[in-house]
XYZ file of C-alpha atoms in Angstrom:
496
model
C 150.495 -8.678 44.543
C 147.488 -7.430 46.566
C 146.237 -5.112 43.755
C 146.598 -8.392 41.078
C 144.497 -10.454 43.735
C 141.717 -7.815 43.770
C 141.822 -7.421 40.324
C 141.261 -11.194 39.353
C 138.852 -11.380 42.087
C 136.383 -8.810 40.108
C 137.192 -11.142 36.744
C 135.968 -14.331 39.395
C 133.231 -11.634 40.648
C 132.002 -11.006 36.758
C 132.476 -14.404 35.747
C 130.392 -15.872 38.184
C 127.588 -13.324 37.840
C 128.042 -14.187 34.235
C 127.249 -18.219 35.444
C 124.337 -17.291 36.845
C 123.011 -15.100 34.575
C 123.604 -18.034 31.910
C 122.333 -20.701 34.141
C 119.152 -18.865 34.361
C 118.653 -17.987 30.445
C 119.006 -22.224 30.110
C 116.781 -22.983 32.657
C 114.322 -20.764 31.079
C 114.843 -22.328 28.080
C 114.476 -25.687 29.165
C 111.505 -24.675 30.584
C 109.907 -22.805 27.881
C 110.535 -25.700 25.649
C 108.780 -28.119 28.498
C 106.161 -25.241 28.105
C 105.835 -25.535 24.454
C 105.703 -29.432 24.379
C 102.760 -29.586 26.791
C 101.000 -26.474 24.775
C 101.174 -28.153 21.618
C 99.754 -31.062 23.061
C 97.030 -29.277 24.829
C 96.093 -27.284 22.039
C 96.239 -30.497 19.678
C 93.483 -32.006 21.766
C 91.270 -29.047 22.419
C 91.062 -28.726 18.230
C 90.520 -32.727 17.784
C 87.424 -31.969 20.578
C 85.952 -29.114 18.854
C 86.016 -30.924 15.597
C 84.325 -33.568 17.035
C 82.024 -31.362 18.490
C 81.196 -29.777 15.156
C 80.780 -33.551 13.766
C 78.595 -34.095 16.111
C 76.458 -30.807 15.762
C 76.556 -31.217 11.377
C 74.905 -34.833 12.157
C 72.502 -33.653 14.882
C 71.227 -31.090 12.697
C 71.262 -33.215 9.833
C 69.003 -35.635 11.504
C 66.629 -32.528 12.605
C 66.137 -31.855 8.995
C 65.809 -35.463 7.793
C 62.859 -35.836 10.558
C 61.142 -32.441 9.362
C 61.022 -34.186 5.582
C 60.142 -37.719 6.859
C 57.248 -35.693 8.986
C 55.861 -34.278 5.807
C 56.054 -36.696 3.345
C 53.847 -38.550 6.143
C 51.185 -36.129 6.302
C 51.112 -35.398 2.593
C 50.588 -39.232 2.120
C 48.471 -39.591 4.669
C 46.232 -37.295 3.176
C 46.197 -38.773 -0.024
C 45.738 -41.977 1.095
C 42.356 -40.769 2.528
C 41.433 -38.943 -0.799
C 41.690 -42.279 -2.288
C 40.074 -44.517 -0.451
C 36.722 -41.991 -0.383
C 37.313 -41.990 -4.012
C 37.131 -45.600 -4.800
C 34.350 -45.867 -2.136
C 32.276 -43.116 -4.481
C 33.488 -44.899 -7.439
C 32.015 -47.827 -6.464
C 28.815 -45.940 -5.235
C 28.369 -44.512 -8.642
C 28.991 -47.546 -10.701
C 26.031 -49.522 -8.353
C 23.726 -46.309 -9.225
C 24.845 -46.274 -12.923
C 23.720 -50.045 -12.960
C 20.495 -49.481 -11.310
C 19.565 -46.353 -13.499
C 20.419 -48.429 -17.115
C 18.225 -51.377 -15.446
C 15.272 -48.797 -14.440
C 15.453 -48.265 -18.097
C 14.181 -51.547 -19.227
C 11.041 -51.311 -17.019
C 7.876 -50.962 -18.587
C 5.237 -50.488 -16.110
C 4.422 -47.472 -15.135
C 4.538 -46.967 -11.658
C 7.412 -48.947 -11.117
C 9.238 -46.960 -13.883
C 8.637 -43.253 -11.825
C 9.338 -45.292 -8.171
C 12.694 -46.235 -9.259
C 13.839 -42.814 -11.060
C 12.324 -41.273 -7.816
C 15.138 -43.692 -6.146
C 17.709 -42.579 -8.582
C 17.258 -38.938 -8.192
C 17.488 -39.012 -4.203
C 20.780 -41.462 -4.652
C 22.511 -39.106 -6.958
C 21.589 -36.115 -5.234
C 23.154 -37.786 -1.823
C 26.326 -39.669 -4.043
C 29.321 -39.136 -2.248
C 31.019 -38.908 -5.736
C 28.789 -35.423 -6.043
C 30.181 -34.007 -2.365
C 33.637 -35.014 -2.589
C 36.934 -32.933 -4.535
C 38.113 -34.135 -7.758
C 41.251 -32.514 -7.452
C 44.354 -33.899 -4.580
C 44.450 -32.403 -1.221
C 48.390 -31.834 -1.546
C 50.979 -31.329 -4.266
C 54.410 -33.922 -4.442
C 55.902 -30.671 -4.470
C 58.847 -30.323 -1.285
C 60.795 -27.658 -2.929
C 60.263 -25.945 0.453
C 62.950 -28.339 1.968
C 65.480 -27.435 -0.756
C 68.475 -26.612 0.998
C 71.939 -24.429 0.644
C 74.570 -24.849 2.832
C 76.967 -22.752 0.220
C 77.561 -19.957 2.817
C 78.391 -22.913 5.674
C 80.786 -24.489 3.618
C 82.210 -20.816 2.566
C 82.568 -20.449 6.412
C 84.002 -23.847 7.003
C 86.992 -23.665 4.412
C 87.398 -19.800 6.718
C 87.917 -22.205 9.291
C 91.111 -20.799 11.147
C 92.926 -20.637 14.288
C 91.651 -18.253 17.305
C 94.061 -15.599 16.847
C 96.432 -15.512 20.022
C 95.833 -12.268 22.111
C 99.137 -10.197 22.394
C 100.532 -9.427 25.945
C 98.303 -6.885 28.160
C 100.422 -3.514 29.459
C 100.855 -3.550 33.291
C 99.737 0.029 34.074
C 102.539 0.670 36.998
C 101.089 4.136 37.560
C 97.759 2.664 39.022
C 99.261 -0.557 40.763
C 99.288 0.186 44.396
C 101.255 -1.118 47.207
C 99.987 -1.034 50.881
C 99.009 -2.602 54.290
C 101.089 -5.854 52.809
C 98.513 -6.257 49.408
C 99.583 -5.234 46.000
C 96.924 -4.499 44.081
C 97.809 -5.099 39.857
C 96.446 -2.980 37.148
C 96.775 -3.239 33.396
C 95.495 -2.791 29.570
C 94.754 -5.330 27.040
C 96.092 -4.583 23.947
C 93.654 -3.679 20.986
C 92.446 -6.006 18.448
C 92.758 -8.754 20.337
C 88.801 -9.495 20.043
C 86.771 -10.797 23.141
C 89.226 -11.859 25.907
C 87.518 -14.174 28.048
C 90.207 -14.365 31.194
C 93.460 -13.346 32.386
C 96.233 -14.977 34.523
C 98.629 -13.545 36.965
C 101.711 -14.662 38.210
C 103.865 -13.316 41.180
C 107.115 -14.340 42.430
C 109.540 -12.913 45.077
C 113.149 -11.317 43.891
C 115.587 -9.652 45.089
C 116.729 -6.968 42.292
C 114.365 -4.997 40.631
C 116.553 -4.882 37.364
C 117.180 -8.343 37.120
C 114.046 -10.163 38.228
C 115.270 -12.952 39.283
C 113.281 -15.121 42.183
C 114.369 -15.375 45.429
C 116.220 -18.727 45.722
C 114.244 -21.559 43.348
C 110.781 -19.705 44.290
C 108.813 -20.563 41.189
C 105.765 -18.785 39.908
C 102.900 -18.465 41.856
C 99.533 -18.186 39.733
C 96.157 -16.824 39.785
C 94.111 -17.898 37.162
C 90.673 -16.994 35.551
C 90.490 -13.301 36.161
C 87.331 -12.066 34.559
C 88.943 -8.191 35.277
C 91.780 -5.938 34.470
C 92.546 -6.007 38.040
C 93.493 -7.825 40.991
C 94.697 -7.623 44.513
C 97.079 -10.036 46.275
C 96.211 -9.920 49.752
C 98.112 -10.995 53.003
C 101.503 -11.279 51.796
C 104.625 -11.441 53.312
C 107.152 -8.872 52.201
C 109.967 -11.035 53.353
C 111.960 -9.924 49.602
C 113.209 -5.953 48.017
C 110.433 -6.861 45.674
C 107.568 -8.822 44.111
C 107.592 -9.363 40.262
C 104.304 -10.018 38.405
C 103.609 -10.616 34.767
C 99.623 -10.963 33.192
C 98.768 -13.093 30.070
C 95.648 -12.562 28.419
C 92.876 -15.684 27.057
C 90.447 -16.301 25.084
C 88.018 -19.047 24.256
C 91.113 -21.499 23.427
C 94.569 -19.773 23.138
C 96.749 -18.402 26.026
C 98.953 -15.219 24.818
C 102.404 -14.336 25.912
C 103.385 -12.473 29.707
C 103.277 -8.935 29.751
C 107.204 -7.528 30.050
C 107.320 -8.479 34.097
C 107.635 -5.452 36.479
C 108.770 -5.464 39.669
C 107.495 -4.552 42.601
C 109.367 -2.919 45.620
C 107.879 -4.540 49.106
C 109.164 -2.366 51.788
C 108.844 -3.923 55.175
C 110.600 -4.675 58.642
C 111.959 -8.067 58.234
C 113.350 -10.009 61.156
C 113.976 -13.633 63.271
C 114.759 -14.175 66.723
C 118.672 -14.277 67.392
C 118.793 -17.981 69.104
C 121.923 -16.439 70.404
C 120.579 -14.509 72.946
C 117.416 -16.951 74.033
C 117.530 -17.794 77.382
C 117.731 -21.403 77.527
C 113.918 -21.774 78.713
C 112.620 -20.422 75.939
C 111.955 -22.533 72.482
C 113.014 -20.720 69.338
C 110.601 -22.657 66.358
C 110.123 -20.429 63.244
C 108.422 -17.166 64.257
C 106.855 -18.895 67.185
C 108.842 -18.115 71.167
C 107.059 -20.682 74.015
C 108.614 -21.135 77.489
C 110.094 -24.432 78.096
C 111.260 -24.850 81.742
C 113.826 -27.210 82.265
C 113.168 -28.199 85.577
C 110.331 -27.860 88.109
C 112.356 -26.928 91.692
C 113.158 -23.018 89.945
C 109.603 -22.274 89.135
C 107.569 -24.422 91.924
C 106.865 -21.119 94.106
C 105.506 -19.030 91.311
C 103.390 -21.842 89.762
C 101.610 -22.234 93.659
C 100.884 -18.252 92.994
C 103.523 -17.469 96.094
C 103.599 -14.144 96.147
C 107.241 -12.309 94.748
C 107.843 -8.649 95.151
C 107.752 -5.563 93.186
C 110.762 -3.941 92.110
C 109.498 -1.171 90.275
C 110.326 1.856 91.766
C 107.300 3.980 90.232
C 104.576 5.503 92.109
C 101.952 3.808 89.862
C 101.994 -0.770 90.198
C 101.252 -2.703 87.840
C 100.368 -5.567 90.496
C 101.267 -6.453 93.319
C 102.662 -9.822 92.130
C 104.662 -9.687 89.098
C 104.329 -12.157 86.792
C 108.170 -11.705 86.014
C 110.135 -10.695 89.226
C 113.326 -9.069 88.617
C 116.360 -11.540 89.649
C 119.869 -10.065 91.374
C 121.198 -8.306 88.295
C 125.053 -9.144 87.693
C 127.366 -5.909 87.661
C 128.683 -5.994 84.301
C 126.616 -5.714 81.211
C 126.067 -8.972 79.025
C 129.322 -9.352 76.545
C 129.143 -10.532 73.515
C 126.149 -12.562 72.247
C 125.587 -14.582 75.458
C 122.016 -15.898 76.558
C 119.506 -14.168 78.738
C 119.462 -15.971 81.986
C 118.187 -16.247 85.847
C 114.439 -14.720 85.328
C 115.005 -12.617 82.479
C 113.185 -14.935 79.746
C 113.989 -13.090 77.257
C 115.150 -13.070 73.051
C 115.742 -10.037 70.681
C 115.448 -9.963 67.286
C 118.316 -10.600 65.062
C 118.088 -6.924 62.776
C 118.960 -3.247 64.020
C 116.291 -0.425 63.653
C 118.923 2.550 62.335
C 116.315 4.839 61.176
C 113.313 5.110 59.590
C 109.787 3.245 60.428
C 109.094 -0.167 60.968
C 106.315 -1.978 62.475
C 105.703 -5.853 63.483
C 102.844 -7.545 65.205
C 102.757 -10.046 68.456
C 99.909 -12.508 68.892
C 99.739 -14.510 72.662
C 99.226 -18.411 71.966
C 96.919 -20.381 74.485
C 97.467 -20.659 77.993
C 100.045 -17.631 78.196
C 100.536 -16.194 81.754
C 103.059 -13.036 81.144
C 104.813 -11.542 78.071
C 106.564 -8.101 77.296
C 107.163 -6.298 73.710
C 109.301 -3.663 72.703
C 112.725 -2.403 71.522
C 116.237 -2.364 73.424
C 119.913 -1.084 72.904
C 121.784 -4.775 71.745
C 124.817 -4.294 73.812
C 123.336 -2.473 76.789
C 121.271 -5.500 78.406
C 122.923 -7.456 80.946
C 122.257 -11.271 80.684
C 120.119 -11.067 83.942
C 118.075 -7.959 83.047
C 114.470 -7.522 82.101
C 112.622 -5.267 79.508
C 112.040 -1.824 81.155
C 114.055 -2.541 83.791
C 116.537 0.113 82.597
C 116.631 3.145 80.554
C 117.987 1.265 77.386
C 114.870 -0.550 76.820
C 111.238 -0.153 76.650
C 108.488 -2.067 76.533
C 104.562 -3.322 76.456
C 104.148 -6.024 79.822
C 101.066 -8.132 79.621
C 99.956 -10.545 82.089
C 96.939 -12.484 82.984
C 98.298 -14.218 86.045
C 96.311 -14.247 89.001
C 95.110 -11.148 87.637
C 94.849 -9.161 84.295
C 97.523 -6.131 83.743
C 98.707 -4.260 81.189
C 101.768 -1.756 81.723
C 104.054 0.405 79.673
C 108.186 -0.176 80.753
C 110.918 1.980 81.191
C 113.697 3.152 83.097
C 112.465 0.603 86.185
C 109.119 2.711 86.215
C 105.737 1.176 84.959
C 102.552 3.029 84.231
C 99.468 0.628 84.646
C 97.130 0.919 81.658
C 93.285 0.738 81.795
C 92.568 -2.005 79.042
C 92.672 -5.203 78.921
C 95.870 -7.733 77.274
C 94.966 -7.466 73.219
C 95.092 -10.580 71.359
C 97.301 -8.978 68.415
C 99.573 -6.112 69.400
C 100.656 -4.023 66.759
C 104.416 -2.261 67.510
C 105.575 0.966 65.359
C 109.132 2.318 65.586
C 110.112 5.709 64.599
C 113.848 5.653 65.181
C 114.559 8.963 63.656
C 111.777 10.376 65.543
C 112.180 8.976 68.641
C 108.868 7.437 68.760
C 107.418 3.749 69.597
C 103.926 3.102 69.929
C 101.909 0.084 70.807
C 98.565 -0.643 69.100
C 95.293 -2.739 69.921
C 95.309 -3.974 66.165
C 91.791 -5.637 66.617
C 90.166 -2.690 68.591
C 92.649 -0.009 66.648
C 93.605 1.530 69.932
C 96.584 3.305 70.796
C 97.652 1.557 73.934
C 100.592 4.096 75.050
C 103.409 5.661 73.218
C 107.155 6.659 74.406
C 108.881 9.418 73.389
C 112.599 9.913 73.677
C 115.580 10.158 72.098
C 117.279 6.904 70.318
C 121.021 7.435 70.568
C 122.189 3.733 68.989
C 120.617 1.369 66.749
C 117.578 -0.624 68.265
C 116.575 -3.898 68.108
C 113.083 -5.831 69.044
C 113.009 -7.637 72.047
C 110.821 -10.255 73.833
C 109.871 -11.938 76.909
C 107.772 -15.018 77.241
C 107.183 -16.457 80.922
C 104.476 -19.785 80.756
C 102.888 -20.081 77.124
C 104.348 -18.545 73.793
C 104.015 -15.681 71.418
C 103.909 -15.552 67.973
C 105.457 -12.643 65.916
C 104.654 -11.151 62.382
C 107.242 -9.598 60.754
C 107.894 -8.447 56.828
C 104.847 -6.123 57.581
C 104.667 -3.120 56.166
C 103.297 -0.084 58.251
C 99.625 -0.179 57.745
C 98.278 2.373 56.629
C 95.883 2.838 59.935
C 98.804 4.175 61.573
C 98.532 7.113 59.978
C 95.844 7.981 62.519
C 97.453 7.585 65.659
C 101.070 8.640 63.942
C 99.066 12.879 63.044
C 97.339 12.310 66.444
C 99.756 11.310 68.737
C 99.881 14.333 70.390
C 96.745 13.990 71.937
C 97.369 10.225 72.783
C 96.437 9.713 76.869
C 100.428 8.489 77.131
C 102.829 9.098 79.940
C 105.535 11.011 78.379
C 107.408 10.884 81.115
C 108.087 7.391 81.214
């Protein structure tokens, strides 16, 4: 009976993968055929523009020319209409001088005869019809306007369609992934002609083979890439993997995706475990502030009373401590109850079993005391603080009443010279045995602890007046490298 129930729960198993995988081919289809509506649309009115446009340009033009003909028929009459208007006034001068010279004819005296052809000879020699051409200034000819437009309308009836550029090649041997950007490398294909722009899309998934998005995470686009490459910068690797896909463009047509590759986004990837808050502290996203429920607990450390030191190491971090260590209960905490008494404390809701991992801590405003590091799950009683005991160690930070900074462990506390960073950068080698804290702003190596991690770790946090916000899906940035081939030369108490 068993064996039949485990066998038709693989055929439920397959079938349901089978759903899904169906589901998803009609949803793409649905959407590719939303896709295609709104293309043809698109590219419907882009052609309807450019005709218009090329209306408009064949009538522009054609005016151009039409003014350049009206121009120089205007000058070419112009010019004749001045030739003829000197002519008739010559004409008319001539015909006057014509009369006079047949009427000097007819005179008979003498010396009136040779005064009057004296007159006729100084007329005739100064006639305008003797100084002026008797040919026209300009031809009718405008052959020089003659026009052809054969090899235009050869080139209009070639009038086709942009071709479509095929799908570029995502070059996966050149894409590189590191300090949480991926940058994206790939090849147009050839013959394509001039591609003007390119457009990338990323999306989150969590199998490589498949590439399917996390949950309904769509597409997320970058458009109007003038280069073969790109990098996405300041992402989250909160999924196995990031799939991305490149289309090439030209002046009007989009081509199809490239074949989409995925990713893989290695990273530490964690939340708090509300479980174990203690009840003052506000779990909201990857955000931890301190919340006191009532005043009467808290009334003699807010007046800056001072509480005593219960570290046991020759070296103080202060002599008030901005988180004094309660009576501890005998037993360890059982189970997954809450941190209580002073121990303000949360841990993170994944297990370090091996390997590296790194996350960041930021302080928000008006913080007074915070801790950071890693801790055995079941080891911690409910009442006791980070690096207050050997299975947990730990960054302190305070700026009450005075500045500190401290490295935690096994009730001892080694007071560092440098002042609380605004971003703390923790790296975990489990397999190693290593933990470091980083300045991330000042890239400092703040202290490291060595030792030897016999169960699986998780992170841990304490937040006392103020909050803390932590990064996680980070990968481990590649500055770490530094203070990872250096650390034995790192001014850290080994000891500890």
């Amino acid at each position: 009976m068993d064996t039949q129930k485990e066998a038709l729960r693989r055929i439920i198993n397959t079938l349901a993968n089978k759903n899904e995988e169906l589901q998803y081919f009609l949803d793409s289809v649905d959407g590719t055929r939303t896709g295609l509506q709104e293309e043809s649309c698109k590219v419907m009115s882009e052609l309807e523009a450019e005709l218009e446009k090329l209306s408009s340009a064949l009538e522009e033009r054609g005016a151009q020319l039409c003014d350049i003909i009206k121009g120089e028929k205007q000058r070419k009459e112009a010019e004749l209409q001045r030739q003829l208007s000197e002519g008739k006034a010559a004409l008319l001068s001539c015909q006057e001088l014509l009369e006079f010279a047949n009427q000097s004819l007819t005179i008979t005296n003498e010396e009136e005869f040779l005064t009057a052809a004296k007159e006729i000879k100084e007329r005739v020699t100064m006639a305008p019809a003797f100084r002026m051409a008797t040919r026209p200034a300009v031809s009718e000819n405008m052959s020089q306007f003659t026009v052809d437009f054969s090899g235009e309308k050869a080139g209009l009836l070639r009038l086709n369609f942009l071709p479509v550029p095929r799908a570029p090649e995502i070059d996966v041997s050149s894409c590189i992934v590191r300090d949480n950007c991926i940058t994206v490398t790939w090849r147009p294909s050839d013959g394509d002609g001039p591609i003007e722009r390119y457009d990338l899309e990323h999306r989150k998934a969590n199998h490589g083979g498949a590439l399917r998005a996390v949950g309904e995470a769509g597409w997320e686009k970058i458009s109007d890439i003038t280069d073969t490459q790109v990098t996405l910068s300041g992402l989250k690797f909160d999924s196995p993997f990031i799939v991305v896909r490149v289309r090439a463009r030209n002046k009007a047509a989009a081509g199809d995706f490239s074949e989409p590759v995925a990713m893989e986004t290695k990273a530490f990837t964690f939340g708090f475990d509300t479980a174990t808050a203690h009840a003052e502290l506000k779990i909201q996203g990857d955000t931890v502030t301190w919340e006191p429920q009532g005043v009467k607990g808290h009334d003699a450390r807010l007046r800056g009373k001072e509480n005593k030191n219960r570290f046991a190491a020759p070296v103080q971090v202060s002599s008030r401590s901005a988180t004094p260590s309660p009576n501890k209960t005998a037993g360890s905490r059982g189970g997954r109850e809450r941190f209580a008494g002073e121990s303000y404390t949360v841990l993170g809701d994944q297990e370090i079993n091996g390997g590296c991992h790194y996350w960041e801590l930021r302080p928000l405003a008006d913080w007074k005391s915070l801790s950071v590091g890693v801790a055995y799950r079941g080891s911690l009683g409910r009442f006791d603080q980070l690096g207050k005991s050997s299975t947990s160690w730990c960054l302190y930070a305070s700026q009450w009443l005075q500045s500190a900074l401290a490295a935690k462990h096994g009730n001892r506390a080694k007071a560092l010279d440098w002042p609380p960073p605004q971003r703390i950068g923790v790296y975990c080698d489990h397999d190693n045995g290593e933990l470091m804290f980083i300045d991330v702003d000042r890239l400092r190596l703040l202290h490291i602890f060595r030792s030897r991690f016999l169960q699986p770790l998780v992170p841990a946090f304490t937040v006392w007046c103020g909050g803390i916000s932590v990064a996680t899906g980070l990968q481990v940035p590649s500055f770490m490298g530094n203070f990872v081939s250096s650390n034995h030369n790192a001014a850290a108490d080994q000891s500890l």
